[in-house]
Tab-separated table of N, CA, C and O in Angstrom:
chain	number	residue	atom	x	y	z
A	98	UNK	N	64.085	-106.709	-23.141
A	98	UNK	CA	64.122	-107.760	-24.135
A	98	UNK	C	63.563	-109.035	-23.512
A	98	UNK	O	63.794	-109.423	-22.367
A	99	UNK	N	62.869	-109.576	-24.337
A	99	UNK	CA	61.862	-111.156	-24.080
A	99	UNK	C	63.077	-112.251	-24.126
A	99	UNK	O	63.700	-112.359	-25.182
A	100	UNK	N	63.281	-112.727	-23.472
A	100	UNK	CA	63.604	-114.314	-24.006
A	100	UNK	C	62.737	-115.493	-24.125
A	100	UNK	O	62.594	-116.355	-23.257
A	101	UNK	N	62.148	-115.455	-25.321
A	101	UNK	CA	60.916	-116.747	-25.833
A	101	UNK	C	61.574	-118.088	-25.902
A	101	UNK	O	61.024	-119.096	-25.458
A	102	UNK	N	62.708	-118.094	-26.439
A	102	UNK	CA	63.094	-119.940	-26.533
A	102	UNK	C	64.560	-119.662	-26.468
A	102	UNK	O	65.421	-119.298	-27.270
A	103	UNK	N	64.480	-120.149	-24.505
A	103	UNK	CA	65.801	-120.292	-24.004
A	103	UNK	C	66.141	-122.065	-23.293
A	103	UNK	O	65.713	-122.770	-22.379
A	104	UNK	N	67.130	-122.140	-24.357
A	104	UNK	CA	67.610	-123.720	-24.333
A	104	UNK	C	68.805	-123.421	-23.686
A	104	UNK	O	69.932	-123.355	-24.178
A	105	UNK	N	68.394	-123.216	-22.342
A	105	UNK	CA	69.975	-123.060	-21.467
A	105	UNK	C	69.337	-124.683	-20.412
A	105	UNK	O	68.274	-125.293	-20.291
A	106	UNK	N	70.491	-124.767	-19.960
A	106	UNK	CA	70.332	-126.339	-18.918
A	106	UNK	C	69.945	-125.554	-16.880
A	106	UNK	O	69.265	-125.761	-15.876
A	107	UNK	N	71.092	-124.550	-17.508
A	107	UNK	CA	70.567	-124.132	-15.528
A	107	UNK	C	70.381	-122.172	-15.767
A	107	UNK	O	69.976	-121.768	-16.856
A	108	UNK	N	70.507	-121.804	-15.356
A	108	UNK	CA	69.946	-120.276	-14.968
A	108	UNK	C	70.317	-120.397	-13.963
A	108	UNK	O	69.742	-121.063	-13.102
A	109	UNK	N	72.019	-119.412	-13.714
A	109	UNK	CA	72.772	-118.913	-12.857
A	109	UNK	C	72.429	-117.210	-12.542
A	109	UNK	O	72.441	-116.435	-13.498
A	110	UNK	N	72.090	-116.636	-10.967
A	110	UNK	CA	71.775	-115.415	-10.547
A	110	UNK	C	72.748	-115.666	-9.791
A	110	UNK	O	72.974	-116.631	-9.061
A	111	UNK	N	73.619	-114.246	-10.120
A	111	UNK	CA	75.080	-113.747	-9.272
A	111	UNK	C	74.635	-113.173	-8.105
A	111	UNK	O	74.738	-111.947	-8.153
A	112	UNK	N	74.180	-113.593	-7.072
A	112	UNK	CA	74.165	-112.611	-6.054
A	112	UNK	C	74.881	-111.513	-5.630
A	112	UNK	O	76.094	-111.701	-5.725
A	113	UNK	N	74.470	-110.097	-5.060
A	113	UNK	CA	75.514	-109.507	-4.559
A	113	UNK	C	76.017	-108.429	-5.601
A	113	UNK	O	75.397	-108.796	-6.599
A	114	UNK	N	76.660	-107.467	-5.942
A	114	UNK	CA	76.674	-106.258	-6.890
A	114	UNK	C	77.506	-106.322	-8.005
A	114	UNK	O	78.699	-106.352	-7.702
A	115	UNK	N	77.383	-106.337	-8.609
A	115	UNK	CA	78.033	-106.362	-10.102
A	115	UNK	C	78.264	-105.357	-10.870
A	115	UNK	O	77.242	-104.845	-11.327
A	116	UNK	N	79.630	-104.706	-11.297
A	116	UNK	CA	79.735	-103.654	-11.802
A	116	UNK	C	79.649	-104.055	-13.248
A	116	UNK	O	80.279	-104.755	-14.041
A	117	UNK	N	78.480	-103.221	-13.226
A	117	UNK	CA	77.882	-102.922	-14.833
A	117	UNK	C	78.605	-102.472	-16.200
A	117	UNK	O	78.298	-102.731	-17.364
A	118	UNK	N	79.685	-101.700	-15.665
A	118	UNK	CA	80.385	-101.488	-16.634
A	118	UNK	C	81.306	-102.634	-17.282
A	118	UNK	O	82.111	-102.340	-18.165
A	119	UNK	N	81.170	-103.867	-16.844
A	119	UNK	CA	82.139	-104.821	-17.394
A	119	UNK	C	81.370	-105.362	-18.884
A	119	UNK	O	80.171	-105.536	-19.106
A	120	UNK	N	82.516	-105.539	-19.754
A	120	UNK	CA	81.768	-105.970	-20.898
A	120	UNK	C	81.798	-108.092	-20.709
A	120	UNK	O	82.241	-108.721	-19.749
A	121	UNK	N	81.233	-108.597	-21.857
A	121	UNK	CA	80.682	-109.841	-22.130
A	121	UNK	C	82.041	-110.589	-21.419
A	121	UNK	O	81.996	-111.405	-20.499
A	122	UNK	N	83.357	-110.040	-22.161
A	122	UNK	CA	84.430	-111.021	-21.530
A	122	UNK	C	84.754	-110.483	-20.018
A	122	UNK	O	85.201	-111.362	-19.280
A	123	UNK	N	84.640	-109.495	-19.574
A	123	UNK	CA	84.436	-109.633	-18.089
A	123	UNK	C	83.884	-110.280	-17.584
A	123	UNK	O	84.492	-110.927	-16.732
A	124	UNK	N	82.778	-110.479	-17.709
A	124	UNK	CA	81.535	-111.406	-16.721
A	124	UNK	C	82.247	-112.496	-17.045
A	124	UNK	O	82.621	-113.040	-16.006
A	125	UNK	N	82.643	-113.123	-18.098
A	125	UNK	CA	82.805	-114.269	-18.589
A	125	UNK	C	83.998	-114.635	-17.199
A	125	UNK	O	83.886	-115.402	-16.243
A	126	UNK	N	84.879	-113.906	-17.527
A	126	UNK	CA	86.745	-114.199	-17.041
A	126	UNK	C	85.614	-114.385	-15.181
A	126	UNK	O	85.745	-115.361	-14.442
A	127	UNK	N	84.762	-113.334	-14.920
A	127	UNK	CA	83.869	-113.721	-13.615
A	127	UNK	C	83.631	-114.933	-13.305
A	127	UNK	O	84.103	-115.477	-12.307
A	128	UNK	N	82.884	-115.472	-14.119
A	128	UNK	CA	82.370	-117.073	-13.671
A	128	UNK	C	83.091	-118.220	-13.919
A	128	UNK	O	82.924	-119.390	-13.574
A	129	UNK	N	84.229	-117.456	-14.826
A	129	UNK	CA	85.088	-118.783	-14.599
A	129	UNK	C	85.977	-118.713	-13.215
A	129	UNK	O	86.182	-119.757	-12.596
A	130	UNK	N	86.545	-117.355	-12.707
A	130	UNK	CA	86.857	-117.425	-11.564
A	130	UNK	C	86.641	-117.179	-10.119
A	130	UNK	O	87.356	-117.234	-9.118
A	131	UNK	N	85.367	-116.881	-10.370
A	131	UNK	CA	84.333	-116.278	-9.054
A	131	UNK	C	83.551	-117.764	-8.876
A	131	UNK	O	83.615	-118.185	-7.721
A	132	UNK	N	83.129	-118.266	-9.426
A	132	UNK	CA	82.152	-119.564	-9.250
A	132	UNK	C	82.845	-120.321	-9.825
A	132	UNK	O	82.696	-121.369	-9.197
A	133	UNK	N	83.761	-120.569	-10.901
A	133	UNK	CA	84.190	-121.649	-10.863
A	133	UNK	C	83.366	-122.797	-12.012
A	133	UNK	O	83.522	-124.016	-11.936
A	134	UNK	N	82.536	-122.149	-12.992
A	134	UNK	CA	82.009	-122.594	-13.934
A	134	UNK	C	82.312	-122.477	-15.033
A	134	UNK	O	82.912	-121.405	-15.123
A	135	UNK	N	82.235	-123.128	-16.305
A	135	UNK	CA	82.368	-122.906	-17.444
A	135	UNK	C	81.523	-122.321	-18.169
A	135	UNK	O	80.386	-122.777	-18.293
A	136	UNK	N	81.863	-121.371	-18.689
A	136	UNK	CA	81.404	-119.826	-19.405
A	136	UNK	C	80.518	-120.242	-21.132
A	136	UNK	O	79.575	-119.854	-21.821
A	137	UNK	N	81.698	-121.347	-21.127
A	137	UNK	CA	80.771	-121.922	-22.426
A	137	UNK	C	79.550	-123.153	-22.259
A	137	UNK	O	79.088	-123.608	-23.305
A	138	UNK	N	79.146	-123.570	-21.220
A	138	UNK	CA	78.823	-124.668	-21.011
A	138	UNK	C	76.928	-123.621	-21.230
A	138	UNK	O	76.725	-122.439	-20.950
A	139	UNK	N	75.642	-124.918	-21.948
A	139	UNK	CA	74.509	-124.392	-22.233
A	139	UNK	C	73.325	-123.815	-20.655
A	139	UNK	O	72.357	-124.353	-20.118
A	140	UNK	N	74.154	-122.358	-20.371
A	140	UNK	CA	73.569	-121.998	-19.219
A	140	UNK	C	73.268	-120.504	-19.250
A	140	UNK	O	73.915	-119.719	-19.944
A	141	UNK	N	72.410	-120.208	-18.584
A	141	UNK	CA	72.294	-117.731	-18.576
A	141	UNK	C	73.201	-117.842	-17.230
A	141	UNK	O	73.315	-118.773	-16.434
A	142	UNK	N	73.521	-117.158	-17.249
A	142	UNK	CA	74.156	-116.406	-16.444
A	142	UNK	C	73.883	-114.842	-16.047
A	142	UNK	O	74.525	-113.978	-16.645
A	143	UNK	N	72.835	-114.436	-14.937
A	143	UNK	CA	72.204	-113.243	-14.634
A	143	UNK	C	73.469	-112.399	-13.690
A	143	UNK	O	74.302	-113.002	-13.012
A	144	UNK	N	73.390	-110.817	-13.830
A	144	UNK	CA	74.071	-110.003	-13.075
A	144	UNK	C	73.602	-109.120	-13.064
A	144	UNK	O	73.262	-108.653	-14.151
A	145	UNK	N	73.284	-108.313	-11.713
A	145	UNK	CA	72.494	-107.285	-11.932
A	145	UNK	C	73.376	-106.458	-11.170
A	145	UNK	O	74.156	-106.939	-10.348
A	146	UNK	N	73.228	-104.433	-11.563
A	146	UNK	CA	74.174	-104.275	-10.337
A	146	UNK	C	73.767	-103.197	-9.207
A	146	UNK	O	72.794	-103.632	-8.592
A	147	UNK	N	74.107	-102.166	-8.813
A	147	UNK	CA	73.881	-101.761	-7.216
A	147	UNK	C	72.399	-101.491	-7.098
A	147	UNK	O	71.764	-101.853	-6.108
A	148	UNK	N	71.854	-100.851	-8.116
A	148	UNK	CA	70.650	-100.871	-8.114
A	148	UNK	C	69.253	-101.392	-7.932
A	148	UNK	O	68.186	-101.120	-7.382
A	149	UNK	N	70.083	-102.664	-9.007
A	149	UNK	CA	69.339	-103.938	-8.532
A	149	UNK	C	68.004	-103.648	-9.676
A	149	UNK	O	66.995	-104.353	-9.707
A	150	UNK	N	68.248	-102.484	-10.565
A	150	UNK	CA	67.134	-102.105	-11.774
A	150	UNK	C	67.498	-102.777	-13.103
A	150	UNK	O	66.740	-102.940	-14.060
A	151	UNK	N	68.872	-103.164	-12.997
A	151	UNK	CA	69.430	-103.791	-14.293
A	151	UNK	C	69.926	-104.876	-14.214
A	151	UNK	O	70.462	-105.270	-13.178
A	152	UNK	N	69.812	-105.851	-15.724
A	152	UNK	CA	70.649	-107.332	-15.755
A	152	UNK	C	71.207	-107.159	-16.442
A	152	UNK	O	70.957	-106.344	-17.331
A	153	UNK	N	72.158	-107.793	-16.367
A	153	UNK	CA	73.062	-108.070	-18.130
A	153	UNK	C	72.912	-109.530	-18.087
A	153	UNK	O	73.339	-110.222	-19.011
């Protein structure tokens, strides 16, 4: 999938492995307590996992 018109402020990449099987509120409950950011605030937030072939 393209993203053509992305009005995010920063573009966050999770370093490091990410289990894929987590859904939207996983990652979410993630960055609020792994980094320490707000989940709603206008930003992507990339995760890719062992493979390193996939993002969510």
């Amino acid at each position: 999938m393209l993203i053509r018109d992305l009005t995010a402020d920063h573009v966050y990449l999770a370093c490091g492995r990410t289990d894929m099987r987590k859904s939207i509120d996983g990652l979410a409950a993630l960055v609020l307590s792994k980094f320490q950011l707000d989940s709603y605030q206008p930003a992507l937030f990339l995760f890719y996992g062992r493979r390193k072939d996939r993002i969510k």
